[in-house]
Coordinates of C-alpha atoms and ligand atoms in Angstrom, one line a residue:
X1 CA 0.0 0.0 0.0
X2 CA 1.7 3.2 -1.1
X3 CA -0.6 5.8 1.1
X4 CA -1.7 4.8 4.6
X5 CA -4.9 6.3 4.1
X6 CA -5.9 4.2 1.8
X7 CA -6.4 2.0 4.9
X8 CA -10.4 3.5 5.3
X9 CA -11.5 1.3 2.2
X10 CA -11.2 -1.9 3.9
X11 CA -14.0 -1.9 6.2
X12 CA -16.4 -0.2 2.9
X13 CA -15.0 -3.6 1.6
X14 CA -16.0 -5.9 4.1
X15 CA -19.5 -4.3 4.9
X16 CA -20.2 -4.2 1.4
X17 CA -19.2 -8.2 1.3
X18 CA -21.5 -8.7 4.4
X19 CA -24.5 -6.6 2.6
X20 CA -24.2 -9.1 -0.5
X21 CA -24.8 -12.0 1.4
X22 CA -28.0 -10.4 2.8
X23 CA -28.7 -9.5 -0.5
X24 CA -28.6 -12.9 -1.7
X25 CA -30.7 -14.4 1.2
X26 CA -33.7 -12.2 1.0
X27 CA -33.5 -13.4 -3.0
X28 CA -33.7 -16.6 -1.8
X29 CA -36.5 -16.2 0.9
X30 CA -38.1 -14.8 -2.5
X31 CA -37.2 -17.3 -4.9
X32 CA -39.3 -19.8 -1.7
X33 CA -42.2 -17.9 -2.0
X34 CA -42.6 -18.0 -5.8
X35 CA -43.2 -21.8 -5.2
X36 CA -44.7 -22.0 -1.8
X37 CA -46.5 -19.1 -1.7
X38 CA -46.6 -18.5 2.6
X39 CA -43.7 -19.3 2.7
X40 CA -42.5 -16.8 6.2
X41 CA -45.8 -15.3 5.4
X42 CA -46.5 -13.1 7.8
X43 CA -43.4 -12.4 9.4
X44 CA -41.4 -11.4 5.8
X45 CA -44.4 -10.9 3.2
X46 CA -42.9 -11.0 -0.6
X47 CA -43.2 -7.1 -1.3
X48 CA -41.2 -6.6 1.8
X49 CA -38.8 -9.4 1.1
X50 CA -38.2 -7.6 -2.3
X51 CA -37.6 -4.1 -1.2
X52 CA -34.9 -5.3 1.4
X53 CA -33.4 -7.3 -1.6
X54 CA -33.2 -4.1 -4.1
X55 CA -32.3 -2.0 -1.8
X56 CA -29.3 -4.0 -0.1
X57 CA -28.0 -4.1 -3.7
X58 CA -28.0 -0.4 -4.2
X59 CA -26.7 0.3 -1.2
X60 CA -23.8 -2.6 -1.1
X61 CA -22.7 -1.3 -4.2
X62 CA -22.7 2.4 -2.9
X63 CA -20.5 0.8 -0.6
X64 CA -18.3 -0.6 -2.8
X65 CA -18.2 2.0 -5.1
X66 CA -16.8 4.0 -1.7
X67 CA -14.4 1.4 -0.7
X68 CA -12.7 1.4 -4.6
X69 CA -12.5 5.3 -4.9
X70 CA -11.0 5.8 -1.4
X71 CA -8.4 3.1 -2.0
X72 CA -7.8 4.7 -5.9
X73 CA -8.1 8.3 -5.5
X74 CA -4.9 8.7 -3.4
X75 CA -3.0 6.6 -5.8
X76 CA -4.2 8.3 -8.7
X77 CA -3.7 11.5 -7.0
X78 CA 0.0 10.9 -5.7
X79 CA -1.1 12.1 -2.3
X80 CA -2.9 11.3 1.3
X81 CA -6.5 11.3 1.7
X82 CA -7.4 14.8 2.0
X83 CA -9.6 13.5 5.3
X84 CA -9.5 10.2 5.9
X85 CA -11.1 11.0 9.0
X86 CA -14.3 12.1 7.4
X87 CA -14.3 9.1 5.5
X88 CA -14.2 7.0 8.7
X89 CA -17.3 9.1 9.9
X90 CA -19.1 8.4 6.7
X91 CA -18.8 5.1 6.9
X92 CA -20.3 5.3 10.5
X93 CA -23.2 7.3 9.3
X94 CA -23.9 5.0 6.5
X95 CA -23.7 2.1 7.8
X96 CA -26.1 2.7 11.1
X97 CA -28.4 4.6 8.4
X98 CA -28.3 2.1 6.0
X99 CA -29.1 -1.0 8.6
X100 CA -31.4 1.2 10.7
X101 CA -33.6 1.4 7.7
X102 CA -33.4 -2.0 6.7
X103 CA -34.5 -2.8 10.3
X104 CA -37.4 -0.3 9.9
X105 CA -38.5 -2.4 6.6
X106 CA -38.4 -5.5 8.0
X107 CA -40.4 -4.7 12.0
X108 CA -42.7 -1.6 11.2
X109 CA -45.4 -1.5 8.4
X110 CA -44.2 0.4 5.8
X111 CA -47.5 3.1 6.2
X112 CA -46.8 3.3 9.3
X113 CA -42.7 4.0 8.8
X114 CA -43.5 6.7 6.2
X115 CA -45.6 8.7 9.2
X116 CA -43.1 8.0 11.7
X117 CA -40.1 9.4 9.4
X118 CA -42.3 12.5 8.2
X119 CA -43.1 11.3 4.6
X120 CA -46.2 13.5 4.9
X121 CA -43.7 16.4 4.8
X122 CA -42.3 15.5 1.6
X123 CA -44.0 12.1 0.2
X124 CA -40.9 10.9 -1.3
X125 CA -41.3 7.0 -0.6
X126 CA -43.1 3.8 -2.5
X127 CA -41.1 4.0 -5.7
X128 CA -39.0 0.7 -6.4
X129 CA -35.3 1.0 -5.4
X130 CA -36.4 5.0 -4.0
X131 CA -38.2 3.1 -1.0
X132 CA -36.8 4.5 1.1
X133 CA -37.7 7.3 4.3
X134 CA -37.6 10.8 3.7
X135 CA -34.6 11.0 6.4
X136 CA -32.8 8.1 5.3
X137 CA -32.4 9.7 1.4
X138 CA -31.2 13.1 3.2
X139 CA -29.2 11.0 5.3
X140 CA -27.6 9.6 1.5
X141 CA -27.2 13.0 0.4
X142 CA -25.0 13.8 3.2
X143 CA -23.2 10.7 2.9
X144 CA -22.9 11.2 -1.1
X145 CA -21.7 14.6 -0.4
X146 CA -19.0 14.1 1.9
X147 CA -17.4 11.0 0.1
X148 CA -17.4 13.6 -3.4
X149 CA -16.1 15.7 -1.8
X150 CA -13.3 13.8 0.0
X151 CA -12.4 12.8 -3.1
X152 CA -12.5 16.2 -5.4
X153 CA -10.2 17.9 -2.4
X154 CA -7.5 14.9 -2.8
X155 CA -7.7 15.0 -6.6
X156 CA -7.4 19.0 -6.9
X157 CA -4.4 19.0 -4.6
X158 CA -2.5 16.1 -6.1
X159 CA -2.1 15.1 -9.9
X160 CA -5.2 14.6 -12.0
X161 CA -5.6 11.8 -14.4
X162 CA -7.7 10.6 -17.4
X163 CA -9.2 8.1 -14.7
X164 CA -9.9 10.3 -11.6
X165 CA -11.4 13.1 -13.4
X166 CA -14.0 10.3 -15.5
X167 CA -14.5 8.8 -12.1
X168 CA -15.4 12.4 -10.5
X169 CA -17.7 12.6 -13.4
X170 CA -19.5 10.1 -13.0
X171 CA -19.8 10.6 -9.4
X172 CA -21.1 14.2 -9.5
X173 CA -23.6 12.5 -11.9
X174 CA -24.6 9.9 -9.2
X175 CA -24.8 13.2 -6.9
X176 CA -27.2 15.5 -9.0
X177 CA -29.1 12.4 -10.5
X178 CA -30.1 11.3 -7.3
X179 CA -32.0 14.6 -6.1
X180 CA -34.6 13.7 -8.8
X181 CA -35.6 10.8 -5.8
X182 CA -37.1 13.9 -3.6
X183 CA -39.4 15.2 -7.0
X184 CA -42.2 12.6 -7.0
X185 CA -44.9 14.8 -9.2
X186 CA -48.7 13.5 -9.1
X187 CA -49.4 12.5 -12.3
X188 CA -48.3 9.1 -12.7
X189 CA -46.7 9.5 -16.2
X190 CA -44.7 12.1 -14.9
X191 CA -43.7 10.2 -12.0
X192 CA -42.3 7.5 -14.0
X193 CA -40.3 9.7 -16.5
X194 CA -38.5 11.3 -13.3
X195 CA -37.7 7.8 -11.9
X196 CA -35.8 6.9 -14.9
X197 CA -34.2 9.8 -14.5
X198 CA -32.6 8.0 -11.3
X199 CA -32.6 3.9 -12.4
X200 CA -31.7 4.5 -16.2
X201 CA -29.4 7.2 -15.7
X202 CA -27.4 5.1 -13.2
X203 CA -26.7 2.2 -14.1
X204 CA -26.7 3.4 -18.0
X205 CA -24.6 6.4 -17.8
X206 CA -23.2 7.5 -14.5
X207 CA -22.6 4.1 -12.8
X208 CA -20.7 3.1 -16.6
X209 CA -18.2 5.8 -16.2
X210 CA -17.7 4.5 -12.5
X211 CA -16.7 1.5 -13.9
X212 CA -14.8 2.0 -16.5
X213 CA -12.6 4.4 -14.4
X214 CA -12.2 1.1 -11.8
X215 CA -11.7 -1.5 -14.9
X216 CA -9.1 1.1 -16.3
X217 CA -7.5 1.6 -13.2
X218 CA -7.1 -2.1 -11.9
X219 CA -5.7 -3.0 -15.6
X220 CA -3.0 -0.8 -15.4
X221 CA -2.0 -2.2 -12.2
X222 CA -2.2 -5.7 -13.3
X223 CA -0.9 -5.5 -17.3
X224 CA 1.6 -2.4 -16.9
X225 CA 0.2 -1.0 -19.5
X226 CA 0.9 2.7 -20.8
X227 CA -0.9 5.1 -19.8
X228 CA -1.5 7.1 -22.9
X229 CA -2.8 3.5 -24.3
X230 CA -5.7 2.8 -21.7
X231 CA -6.5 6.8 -21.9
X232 CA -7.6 6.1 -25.4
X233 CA -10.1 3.5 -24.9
X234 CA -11.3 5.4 -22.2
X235 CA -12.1 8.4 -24.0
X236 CA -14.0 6.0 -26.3
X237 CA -15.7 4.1 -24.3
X238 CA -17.1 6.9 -22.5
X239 CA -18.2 8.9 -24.9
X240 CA -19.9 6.2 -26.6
X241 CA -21.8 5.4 -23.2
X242 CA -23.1 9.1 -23.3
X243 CA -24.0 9.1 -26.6
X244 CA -26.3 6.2 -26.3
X245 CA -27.2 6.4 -22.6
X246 CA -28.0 9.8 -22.2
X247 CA -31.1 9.4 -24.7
X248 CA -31.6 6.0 -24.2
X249 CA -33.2 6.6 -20.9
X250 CA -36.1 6.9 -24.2
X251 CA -36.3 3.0 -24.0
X252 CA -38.3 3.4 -20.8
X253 CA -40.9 5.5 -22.1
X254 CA -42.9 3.9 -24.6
X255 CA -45.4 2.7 -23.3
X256 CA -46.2 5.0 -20.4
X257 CA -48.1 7.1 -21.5
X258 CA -45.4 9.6 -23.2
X259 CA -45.3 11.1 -26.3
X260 CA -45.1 8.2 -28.9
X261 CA -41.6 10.2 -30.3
X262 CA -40.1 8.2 -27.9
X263 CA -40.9 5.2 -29.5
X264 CA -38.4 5.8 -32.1
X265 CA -35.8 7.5 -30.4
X266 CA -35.8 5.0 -27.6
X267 CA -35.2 2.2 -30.4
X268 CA -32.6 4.2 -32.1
X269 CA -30.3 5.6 -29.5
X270 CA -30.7 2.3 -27.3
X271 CA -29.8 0.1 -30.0
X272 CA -26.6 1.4 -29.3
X273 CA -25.8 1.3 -25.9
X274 CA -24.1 -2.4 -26.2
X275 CA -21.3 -1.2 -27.8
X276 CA -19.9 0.7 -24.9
X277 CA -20.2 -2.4 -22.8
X278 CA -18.6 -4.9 -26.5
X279 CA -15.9 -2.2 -26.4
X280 CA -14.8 -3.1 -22.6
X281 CA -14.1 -6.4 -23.8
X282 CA -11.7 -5.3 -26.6
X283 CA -9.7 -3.1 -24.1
X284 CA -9.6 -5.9 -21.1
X285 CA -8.3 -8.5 -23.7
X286 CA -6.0 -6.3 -26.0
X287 CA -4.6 -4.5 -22.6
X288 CA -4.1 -8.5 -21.2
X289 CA -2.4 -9.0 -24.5
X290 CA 0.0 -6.2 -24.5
X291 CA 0.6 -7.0 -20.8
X292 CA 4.2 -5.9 -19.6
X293 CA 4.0 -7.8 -16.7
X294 CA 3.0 -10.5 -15.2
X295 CA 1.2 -9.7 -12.0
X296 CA 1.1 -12.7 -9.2
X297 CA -2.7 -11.9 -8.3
X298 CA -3.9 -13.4 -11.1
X299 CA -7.4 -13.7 -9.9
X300 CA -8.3 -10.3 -9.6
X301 CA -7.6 -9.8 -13.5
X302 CA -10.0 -13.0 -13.7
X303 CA -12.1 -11.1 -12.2
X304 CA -11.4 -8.0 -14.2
X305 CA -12.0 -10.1 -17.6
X306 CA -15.2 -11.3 -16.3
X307 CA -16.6 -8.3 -15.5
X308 CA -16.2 -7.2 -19.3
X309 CA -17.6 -10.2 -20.8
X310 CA -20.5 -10.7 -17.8
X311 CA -21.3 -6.7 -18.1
X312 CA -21.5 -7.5 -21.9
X313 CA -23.9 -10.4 -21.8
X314 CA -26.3 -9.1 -18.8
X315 CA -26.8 -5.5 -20.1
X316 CA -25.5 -5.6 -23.9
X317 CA -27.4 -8.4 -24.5
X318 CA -30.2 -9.0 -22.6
X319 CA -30.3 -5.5 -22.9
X320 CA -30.7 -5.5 -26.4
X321 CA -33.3 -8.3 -26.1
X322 CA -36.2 -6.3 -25.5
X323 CA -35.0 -2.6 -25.9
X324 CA -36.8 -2.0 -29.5
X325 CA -40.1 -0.2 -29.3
X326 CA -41.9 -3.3 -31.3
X327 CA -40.3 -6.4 -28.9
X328 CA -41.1 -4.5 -25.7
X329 CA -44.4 -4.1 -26.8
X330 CA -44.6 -7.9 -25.6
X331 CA -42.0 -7.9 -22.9
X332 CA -42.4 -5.3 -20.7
X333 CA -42.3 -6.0 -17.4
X334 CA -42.1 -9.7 -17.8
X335 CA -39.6 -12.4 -16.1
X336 CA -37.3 -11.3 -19.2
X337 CA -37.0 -7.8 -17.6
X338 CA -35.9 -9.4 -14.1
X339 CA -33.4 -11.8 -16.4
X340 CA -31.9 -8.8 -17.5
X341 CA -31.9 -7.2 -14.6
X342 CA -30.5 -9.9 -12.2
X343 CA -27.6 -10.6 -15.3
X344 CA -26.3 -6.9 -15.8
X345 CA -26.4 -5.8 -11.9
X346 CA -24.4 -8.8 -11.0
X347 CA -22.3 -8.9 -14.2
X348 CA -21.5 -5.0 -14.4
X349 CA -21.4 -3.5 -11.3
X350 CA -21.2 -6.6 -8.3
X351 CA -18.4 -8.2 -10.1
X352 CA -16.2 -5.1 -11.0
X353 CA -16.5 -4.2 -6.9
X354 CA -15.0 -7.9 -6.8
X355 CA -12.4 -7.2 -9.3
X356 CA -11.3 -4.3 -7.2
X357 CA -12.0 -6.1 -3.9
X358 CA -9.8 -8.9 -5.2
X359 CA -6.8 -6.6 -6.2
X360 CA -6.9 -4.1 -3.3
X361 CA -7.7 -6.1 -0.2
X362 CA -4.8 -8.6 -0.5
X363 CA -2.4 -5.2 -0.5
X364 CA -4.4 -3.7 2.5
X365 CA -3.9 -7.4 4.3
X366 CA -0.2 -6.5 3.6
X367 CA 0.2 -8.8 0.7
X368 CA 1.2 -6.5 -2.6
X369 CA 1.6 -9.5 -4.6
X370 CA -1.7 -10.9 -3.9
X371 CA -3.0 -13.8 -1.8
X372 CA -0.8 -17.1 -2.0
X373 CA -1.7 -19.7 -4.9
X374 CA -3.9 -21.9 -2.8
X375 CA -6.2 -19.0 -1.8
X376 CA -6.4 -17.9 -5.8
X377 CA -7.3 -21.7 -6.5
X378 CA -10.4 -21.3 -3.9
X379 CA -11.2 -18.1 -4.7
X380 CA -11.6 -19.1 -8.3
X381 CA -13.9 -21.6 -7.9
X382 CA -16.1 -18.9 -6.3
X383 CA -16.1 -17.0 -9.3
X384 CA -16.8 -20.0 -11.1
X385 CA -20.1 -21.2 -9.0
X386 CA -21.3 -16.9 -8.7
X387 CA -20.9 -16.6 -12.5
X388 CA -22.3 -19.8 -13.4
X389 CA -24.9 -19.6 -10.7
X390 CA -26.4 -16.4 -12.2
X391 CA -25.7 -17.1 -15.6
X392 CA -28.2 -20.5 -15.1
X393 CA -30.6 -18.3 -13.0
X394 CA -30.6 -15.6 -15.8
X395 CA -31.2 -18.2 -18.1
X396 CA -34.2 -19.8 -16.3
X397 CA -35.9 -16.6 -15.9
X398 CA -35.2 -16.1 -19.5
X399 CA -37.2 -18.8 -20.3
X400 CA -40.0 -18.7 -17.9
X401 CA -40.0 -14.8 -19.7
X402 CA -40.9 -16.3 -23.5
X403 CA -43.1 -18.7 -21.6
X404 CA -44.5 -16.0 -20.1
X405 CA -45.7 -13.9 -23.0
X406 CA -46.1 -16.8 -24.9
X407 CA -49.3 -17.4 -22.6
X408 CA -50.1 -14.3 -21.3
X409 CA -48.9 -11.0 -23.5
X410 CA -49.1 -12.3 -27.5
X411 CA -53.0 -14.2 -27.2
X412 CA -55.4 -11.4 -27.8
X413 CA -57.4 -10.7 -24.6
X414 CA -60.2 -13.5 -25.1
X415 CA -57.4 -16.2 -24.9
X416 CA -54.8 -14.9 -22.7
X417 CA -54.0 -16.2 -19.7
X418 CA -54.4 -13.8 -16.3
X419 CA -50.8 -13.4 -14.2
X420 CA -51.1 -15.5 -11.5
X421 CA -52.2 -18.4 -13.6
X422 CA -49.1 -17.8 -15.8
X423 CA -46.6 -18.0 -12.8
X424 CA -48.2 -21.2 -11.4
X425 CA -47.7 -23.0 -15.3
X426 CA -44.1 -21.8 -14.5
X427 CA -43.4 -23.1 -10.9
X428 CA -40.8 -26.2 -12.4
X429 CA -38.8 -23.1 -13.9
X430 CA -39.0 -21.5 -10.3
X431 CA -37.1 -24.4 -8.5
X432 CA -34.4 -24.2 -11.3
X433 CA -34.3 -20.5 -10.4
X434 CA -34.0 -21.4 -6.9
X435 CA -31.2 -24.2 -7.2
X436 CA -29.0 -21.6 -9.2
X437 CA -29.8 -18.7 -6.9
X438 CA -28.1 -21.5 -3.8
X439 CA -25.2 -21.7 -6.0
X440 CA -24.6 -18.3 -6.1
X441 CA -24.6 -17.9 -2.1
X442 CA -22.2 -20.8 -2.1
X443 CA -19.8 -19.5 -4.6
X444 CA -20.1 -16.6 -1.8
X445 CA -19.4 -18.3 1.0
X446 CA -16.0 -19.8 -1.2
X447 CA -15.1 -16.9 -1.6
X448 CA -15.4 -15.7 2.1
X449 CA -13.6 -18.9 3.2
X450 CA -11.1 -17.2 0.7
X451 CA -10.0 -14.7 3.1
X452 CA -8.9 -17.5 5.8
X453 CA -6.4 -19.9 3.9
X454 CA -3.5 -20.0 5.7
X455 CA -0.1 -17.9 3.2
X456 CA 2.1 -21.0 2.2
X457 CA 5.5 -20.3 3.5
Ligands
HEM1 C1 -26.0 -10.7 -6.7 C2 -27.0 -11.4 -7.1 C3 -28.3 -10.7 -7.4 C4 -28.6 -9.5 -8.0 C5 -27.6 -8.5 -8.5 C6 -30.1 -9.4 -8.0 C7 -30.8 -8.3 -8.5 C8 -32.1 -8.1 -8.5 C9 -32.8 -7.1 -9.2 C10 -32.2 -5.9 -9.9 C11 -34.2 -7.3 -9.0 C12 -35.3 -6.4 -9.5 C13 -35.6 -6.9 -10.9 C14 -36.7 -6.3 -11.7 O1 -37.5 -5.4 -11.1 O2 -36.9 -6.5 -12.8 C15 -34.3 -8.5 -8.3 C16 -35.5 -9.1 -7.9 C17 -35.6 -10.4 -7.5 N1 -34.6 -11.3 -7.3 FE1 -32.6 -10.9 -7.3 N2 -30.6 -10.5 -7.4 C18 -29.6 -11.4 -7.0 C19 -29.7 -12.6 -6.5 C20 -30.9 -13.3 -6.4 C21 -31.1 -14.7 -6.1 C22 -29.9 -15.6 -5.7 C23 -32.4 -14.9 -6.1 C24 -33.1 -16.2 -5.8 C25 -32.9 -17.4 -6.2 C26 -33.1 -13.7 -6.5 C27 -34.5 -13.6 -6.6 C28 -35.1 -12.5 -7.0 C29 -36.6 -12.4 -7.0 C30 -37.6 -13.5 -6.8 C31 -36.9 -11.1 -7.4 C32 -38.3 -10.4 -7.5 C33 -38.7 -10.5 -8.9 C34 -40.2 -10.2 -9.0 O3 -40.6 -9.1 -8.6 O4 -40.9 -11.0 -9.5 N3 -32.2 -12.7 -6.7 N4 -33.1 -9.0 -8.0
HEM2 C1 -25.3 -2.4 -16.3 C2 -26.2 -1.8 -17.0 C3 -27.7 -2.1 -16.8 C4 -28.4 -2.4 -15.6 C5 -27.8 -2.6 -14.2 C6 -29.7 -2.6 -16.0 C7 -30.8 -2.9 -15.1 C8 -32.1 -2.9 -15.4 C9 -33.2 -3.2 -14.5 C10 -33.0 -3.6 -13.0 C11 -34.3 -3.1 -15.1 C12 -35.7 -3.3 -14.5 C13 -36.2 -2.0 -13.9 C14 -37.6 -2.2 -13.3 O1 -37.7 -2.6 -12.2 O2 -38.6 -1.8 -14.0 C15 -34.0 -2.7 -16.5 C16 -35.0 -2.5 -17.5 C17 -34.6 -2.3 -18.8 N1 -33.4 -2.3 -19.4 FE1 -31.6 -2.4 -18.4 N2 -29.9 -2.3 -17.3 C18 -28.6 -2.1 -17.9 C19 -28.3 -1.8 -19.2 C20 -29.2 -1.9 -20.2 C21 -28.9 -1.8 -21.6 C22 -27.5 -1.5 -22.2 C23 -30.1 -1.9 -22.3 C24 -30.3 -1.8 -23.8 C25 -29.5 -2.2 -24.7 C26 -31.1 -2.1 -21.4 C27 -32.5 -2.2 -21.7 C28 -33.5 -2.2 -20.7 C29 -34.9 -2.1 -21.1 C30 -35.5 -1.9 -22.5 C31 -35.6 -2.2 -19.9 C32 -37.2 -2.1 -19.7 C33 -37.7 -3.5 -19.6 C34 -39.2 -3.4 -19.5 O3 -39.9 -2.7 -20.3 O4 -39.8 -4.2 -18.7 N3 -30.6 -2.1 -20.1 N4 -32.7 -2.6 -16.6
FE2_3 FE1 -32.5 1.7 -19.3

């Protein structure tokens, strides 16, 4: 570790681990009910259940997003933390915040958590992944603030590079993008377009230049490649992201109730947006190619090579899938839309956090070239049984998706079948589902175990 303050990302690290495993039980207690219906019922109903789940992901990854920046920044920056204190005290305040509110979903009715946290002040809550209280999202903006801020004061007093300044970009676009959570207008169409303006223009714009800043950085530690090189792709891949992202937020406003212009230029500009993600292939593998060196954590650029192709396949394309006007028609909000959204999550941004996790935390743990070769040997058979595992559970929902609007979307309205009756016709699918979705956890708890294999000698 070449700056001691880099120290504050390991506990954003290990928190963010311990959220993930949360994550993936509550998907689990869901992926139960889908085939026994009670099952916990009433002590975790299903619309609880999912909320916890969607919103443990946004906020592990927050978390990891945290970790990664405070660990890069000062290396990028050839200089200390400007506080690292501060960034101990966010952690604090995040972390009680964050499992405060998770305790408030799970033991008060969520009516009655909106009156006690003054919702009637400012009725922000109910929107999916925006559920939460009024004082919990002011509680992010502060959080969000001073971890920007951390970071822009480190970066203006040290040296500024292509990646730090993409990274600060993209996190100043988290910042502002997230204020349109507090404008929840009355008209429902409206309502919608805003929330894009959160969901879409995360994970498709802002979030995208998160990660390429992280998959930039982590290659240039592991390949010794130039600079100038990996600058280059950046500047690419970025602005292709904006160029397509920006207006594709378009693909989520067809059939709301918006103008039908949106039709088209939804199709058109989001048509595009795999190639950002098909170019981040090309640069992993053609940095790994003209590698200089040869790094002894060979794992994390596993990891790193996974992300690309994962990231490629979960949102370039089953993204594509069902982003033209005429095919979402049909698909909208069907199992194919949670395929796609399970599948780019994890193979975007969950596995470029472990990319980063896997590089950094064996240098915190005071091992700079990475963890010993029996530790890599376990800790790649976690990647296999997490990629696999949500690669087969994609895959199942994929199919229970065509099923799906075989039988219920493309039969005119005489014929087709309702939606409950649909899911039951599906319930063989579901414990497929359900036997990846265990995979997954174990492949987690490999890679935990990970952490305690004894250093050969
Ligand atoms: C890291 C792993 C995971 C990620 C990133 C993830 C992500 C997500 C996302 C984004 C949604 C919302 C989807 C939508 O609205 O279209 C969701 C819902 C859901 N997830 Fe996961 N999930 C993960 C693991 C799991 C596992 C292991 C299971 C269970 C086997 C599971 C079961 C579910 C269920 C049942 C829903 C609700 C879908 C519905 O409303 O019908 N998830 N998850
Ligand atoms: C890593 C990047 C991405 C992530 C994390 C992501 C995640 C998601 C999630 C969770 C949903 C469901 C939202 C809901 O609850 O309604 C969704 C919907 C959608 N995504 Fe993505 N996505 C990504 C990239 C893409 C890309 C590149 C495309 C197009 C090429 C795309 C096309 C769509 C479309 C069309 C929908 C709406 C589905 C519907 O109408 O039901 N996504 N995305
Ligand atoms: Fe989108």
């Amino acid at each position: 570790m070449k700056y001691s303050s880099q120290m504050v990302a390991k506990p954003y690290f290990i928190f963010a681990l311990i959220l993930l495993a949360g994550e993936i039980l509550f998907g689990l207690i869901m992926g139960l009910q889908y085939i026994y219906g009670d099952f916990l019922f009433p002590l975790i109903p299903f619309s609880v259940a999912r909320m916890v789940h969607v919103n443990l992901l946004i906020v592990l990854l927050l978390f990891g997003f945290m970790g990664v920046s405070y660990y890069l920044i000062p290396e990028e920056s050839e200089r200390e933390l400007w506080s690292p204190l501060l960034a101990k005290i966010t952690f604090w305040v995040f972390a009680v915040t964050g499992v405060l509110t998770i305790l408030g979903y799970l033991f008060v009715p969520y009516a009655e958590l909106a009156k006690m946290t003054f919702n009637d002040l400012l009725p922000t809550m109910g929107r999916e992944y925006l559920e939460q209280p009024l004082i919990t999202k002011v509680g992010l903006v502060l959080v969000i603030l001073s971890y920007v801020l951390n970071l822009t004061m480190t970066v203006l007093k040290g040296r500024r590079t292509v990646i730090s300044i993409i990274l600060l970009t993209g996190l100043f676009g988290l910042a502002f993008l997230f204020l349109f959570a507090f404008y929840v207008p009355e008209n429902l169409v409206m309502d919608k377009f805003f929330w894009w303006f959160v969901i879409h223009l995360w994970v498709e714009a802002t979030w995208e230049l998160i990660m390429g800043a992280f998959l930039a950085f982590v290659l240039i530690k592991l390949t010794g490649v130039d600079r100038e090189h990996i600058d280059k792709w950046l500047y690419l891949i970025i602005a292709m992201t904006l160029l397509s992202g920006l207006i594709g937020t378009g693909h989520h406003f067809y059939y709301i109730g918006a103008p039908s212009y949106w039709l088209w230029i939804g199709t058109l500009s989001s048509a595009f947006e795999p190639l950002p993600f098909f170019l981040m292939i090309l640069f992993a593998y053609s940095m790994v190619k003209n590698s200089r060196i040869t790094h002894d954590n060979a794992i994390a650029l596993t990891w790193a090579k996974g992300t690309a192709v994962m990231s490629f396949l979960g949102a370039g394309v089953w993204g594509f899938m069902h982003t033209l006007a005429p095919v979402n028609y049909y698909t909208h909000g069907t199992q194919l839309t949670a395929a796609h959204g399970h599948l780019s999550f994890f193979g975007a941004y969950v596995m470029i956090v472990f990319a980063l996790i896997s590089y950094a935390m064996p240098i915190l743990r005071g091992r700079p070239k990475g963890n010993c070769a029996k530790a890599q040997k376990v800790e790649l058979t976690s990647f296999w049984l997490m990629v696999i595992g949500m690669l087969g559970l994609t895959i199942a929902l994929t199919i229970a998706g065509i099923v799906q609007i075989e039988l219920q979307r493309i039969p005119d309205s005489a014929n087709a079948l309702d939606f409950m009756s649909t899911q039951a016709r599906l319930n063989w699918i579901y414990y497929i589902r359900l036997g990846f979705g265990v995979m997954v956890l174990i492949g987690l708890f490999t890679y935990f175990y990970s952490f305690f294999v004894k250093e050969e000698k």
